Coordinates of C-alpha atoms in Angstrom, one line a residue:
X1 CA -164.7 -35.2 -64.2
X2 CA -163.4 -38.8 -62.9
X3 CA -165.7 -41.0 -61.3
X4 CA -165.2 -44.6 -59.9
X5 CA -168.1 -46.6 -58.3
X6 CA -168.2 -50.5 -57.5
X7 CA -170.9 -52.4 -55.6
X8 CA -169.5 -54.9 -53.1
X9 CA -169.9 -58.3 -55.1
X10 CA -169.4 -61.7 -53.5
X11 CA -166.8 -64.4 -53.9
X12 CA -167.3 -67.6 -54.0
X13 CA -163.5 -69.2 -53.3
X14 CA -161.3 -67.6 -55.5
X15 CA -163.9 -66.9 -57.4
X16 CA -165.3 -63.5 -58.9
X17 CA -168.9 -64.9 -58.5
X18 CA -170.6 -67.6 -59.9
X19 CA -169.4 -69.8 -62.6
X20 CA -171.9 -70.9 -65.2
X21 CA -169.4 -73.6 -66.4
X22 CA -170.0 -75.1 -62.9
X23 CA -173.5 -76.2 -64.0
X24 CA -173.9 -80.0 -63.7
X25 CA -177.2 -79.9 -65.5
X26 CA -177.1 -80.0 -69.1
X27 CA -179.8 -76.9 -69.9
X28 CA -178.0 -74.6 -67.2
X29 CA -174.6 -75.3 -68.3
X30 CA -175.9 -74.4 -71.8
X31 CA -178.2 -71.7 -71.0
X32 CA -178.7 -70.8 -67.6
X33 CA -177.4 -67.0 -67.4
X34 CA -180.5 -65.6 -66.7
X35 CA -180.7 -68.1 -63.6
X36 CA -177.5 -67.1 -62.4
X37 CA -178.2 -63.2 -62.8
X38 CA -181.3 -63.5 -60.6
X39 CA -179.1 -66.1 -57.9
X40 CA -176.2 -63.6 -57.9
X41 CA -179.3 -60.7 -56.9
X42 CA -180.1 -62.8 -54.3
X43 CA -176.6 -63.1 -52.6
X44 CA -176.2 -59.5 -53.2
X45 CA -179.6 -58.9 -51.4
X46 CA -178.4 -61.6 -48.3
X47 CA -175.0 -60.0 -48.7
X48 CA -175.3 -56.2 -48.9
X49 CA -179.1 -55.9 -46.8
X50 CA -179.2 -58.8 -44.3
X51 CA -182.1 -59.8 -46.4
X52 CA -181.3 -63.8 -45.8
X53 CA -184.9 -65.0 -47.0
X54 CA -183.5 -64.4 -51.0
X55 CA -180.8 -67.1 -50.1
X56 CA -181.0 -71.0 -49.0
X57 CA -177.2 -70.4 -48.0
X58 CA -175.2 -68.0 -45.7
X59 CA -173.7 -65.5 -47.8
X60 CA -170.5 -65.5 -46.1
X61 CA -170.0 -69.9 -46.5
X62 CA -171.3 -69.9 -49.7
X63 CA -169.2 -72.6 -52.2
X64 CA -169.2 -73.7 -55.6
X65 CA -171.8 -76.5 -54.5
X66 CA -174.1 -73.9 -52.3
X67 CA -174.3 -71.9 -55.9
X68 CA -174.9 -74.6 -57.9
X69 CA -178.0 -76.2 -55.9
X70 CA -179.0 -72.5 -55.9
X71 CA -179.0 -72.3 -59.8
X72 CA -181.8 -75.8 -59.5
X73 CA -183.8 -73.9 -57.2
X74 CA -183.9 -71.3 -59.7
X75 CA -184.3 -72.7 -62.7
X76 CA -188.0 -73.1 -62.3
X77 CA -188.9 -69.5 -62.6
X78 CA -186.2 -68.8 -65.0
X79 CA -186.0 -72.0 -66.8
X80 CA -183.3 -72.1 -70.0
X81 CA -185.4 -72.6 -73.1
X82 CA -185.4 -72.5 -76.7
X83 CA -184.6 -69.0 -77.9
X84 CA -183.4 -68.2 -74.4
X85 CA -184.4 -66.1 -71.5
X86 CA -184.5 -63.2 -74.5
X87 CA -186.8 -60.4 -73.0
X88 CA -186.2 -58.6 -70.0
X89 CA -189.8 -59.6 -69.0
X90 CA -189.4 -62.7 -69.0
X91 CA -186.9 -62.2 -66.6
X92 CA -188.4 -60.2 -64.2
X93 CA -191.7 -62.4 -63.9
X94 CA -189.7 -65.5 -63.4
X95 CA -187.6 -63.5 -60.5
X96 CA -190.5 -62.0 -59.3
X97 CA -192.7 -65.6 -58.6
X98 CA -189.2 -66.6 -56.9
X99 CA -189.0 -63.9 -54.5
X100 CA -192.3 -64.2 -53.7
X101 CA -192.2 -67.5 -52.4
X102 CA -189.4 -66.0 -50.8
X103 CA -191.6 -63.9 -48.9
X104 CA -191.0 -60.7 -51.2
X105 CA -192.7 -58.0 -53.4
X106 CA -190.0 -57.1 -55.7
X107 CA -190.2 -53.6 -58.2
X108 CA -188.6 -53.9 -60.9
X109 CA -186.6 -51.1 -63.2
X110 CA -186.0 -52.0 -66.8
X111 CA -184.5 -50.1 -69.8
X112 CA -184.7 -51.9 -72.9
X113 CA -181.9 -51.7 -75.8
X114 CA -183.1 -49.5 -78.0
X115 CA -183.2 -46.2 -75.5
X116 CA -180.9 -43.9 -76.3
X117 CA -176.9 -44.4 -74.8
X118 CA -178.1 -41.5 -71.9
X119 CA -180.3 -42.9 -70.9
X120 CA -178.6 -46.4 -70.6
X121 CA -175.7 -44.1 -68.5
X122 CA -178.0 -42.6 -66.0
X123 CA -179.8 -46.0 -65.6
X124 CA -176.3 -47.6 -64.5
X125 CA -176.0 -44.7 -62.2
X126 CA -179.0 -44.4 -60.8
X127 CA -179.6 -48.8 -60.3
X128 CA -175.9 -48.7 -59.0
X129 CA -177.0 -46.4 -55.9
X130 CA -178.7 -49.8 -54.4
X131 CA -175.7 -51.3 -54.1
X132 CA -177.3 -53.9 -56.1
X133 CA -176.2 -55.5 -59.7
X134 CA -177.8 -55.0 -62.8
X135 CA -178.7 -57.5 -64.6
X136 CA -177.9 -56.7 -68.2
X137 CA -179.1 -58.5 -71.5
X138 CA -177.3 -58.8 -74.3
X139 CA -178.3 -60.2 -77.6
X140 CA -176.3 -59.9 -81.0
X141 CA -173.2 -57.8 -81.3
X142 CA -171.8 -56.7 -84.2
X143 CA -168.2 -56.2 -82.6
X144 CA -166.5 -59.6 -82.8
X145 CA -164.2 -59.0 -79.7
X146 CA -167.5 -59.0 -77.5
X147 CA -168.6 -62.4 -79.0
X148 CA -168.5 -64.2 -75.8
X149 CA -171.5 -61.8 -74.7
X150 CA -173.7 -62.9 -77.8
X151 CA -177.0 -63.9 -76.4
X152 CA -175.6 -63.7 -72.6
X153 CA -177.2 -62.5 -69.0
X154 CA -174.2 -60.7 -67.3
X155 CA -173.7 -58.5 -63.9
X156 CA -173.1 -54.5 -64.0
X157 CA -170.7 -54.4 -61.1
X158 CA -169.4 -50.8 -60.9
X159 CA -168.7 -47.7 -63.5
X160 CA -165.5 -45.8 -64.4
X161 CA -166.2 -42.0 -65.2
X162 CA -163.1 -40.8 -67.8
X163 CA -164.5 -37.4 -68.9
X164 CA -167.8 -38.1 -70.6
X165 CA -166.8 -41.5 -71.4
X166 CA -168.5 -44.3 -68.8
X167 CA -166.6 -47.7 -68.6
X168 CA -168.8 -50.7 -67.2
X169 CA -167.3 -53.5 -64.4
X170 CA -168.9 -56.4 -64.9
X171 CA -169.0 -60.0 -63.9
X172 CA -169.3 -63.2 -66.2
X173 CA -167.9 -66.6 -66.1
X174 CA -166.4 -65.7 -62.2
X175 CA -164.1 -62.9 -63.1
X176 CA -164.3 -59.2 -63.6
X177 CA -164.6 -57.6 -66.7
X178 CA -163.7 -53.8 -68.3
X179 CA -165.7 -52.6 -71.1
X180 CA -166.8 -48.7 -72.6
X181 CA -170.5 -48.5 -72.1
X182 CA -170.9 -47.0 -75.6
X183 CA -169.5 -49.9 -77.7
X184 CA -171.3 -52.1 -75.4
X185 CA -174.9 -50.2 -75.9
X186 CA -174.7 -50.0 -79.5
X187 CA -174.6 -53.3 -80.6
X188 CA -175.7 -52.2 -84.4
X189 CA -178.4 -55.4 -84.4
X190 CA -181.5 -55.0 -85.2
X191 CA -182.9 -57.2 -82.0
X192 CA -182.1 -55.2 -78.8
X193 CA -181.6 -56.8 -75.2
X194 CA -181.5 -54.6 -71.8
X195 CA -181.0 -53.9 -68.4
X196 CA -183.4 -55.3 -65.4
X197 CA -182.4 -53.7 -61.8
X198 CA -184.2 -53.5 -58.2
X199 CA -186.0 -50.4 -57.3
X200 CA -187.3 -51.5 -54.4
X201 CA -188.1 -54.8 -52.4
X202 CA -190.9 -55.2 -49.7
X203 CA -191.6 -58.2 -47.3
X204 CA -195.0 -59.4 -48.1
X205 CA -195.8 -59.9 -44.0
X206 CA -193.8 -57.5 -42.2
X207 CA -192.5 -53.6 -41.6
X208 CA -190.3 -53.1 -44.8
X209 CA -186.8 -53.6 -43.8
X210 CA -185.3 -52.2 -47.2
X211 CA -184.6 -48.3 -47.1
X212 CA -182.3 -45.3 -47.5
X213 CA -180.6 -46.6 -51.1
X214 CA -184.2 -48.4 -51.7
X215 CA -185.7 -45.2 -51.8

């Protein structure tokens, strides 16, 4: 059975998303993807839920220099370092001090590499349903064609359904990428990344405003 599902992404100009070449700072231009996964949450969360507080910019204005000041306001919580951001926990406790200074309780879903490829699948399907991005960790690879994704935060945009066989959407670099989920998954390294996704996301001092896909 064929199945297509996309989340509504941003642009920023012509661009597919954010640009990590934009990076004027030396340590984000070399490694701040895990930054720029967590800022391109956030305009999913201004863009898609109204939830503004995530973002110091209007969603719908947003340039090139809006995303960039983003990436230093950021970078605090998921600072590049040696090694890298390289554990989805790291991740996800750097996101989670920003959106709480944001005014947010953030739950966080997380599947780590070595799960099995069905479980990966019904992960994408079931963090997909926020109309949120995943946030997706990859370390080594042994295919050589998916060497730009070496030791690389990316965004799970959407899934293809060809039969039994799952092709991911994703977003790197501003443009939109194709890939099949199972040569992506097994990576045939010993060291495994992830995926980190949403599951739901409270305001600390009012009525949660997050519900229906946040459920």
């Amino acid at each position: 059975m064929n199945e297509l599902y996309k989340i509504p992404y941003f642009m920023i100009g012509e661009s597919q998303g954010g640009n990590q070449d934009w990076c004027t700072d030396f340590w984000m231009y070399l490694g701040g993807c895990g930054a720029l996964a967590a800022c391109d949450i956030c305009i999913c969360l201004a863009q898609n839920y109204g939830e503004s507080a995530c973002c110091p910019f209007p969603v719908e204005e947003i340039s090139r220099k809006h995303y960039v000041d983003f990436s230093m306001k950021m970078k605090p919580y998921i600072h590049p370092r040696m090694g890298g951001v390289s554990k989805t926990s790291l991740f996800t406790q750097g996101y989670g001090d920003f959106l709480r200074k944001c005014g947010y309780h953030a739950d966080f879903m997380e599947l780590s590499g070595d799960k099995s490829y069905e479980e990966a699948c019904e992960f994408v399907k079931q963090a997909l349903k926020k109309d949120l991005p995943i946030a997706y960790l990859m370390l080594r690879h042994k295919d050589k064609s998916l060497k730009d994704l070496n030791w690389h935060w990316f965004m799970i945009t959407g899934y293809k359904m060809e039969g039994e066989k799952m092709k991911l959407f994703y977003h790197t670099y501003g443009q939109e990428n194709e890939v099949d989920f199972a040569t992506l998954w097994n990576t045939g390294m010993y060291r495994k990344g992830g995926m980190v996704a949403i599951r739901h996301i409270t305001p600390l001092e009012r009525t949660p405003s997050i519900s229906g896909r946040m459920q």
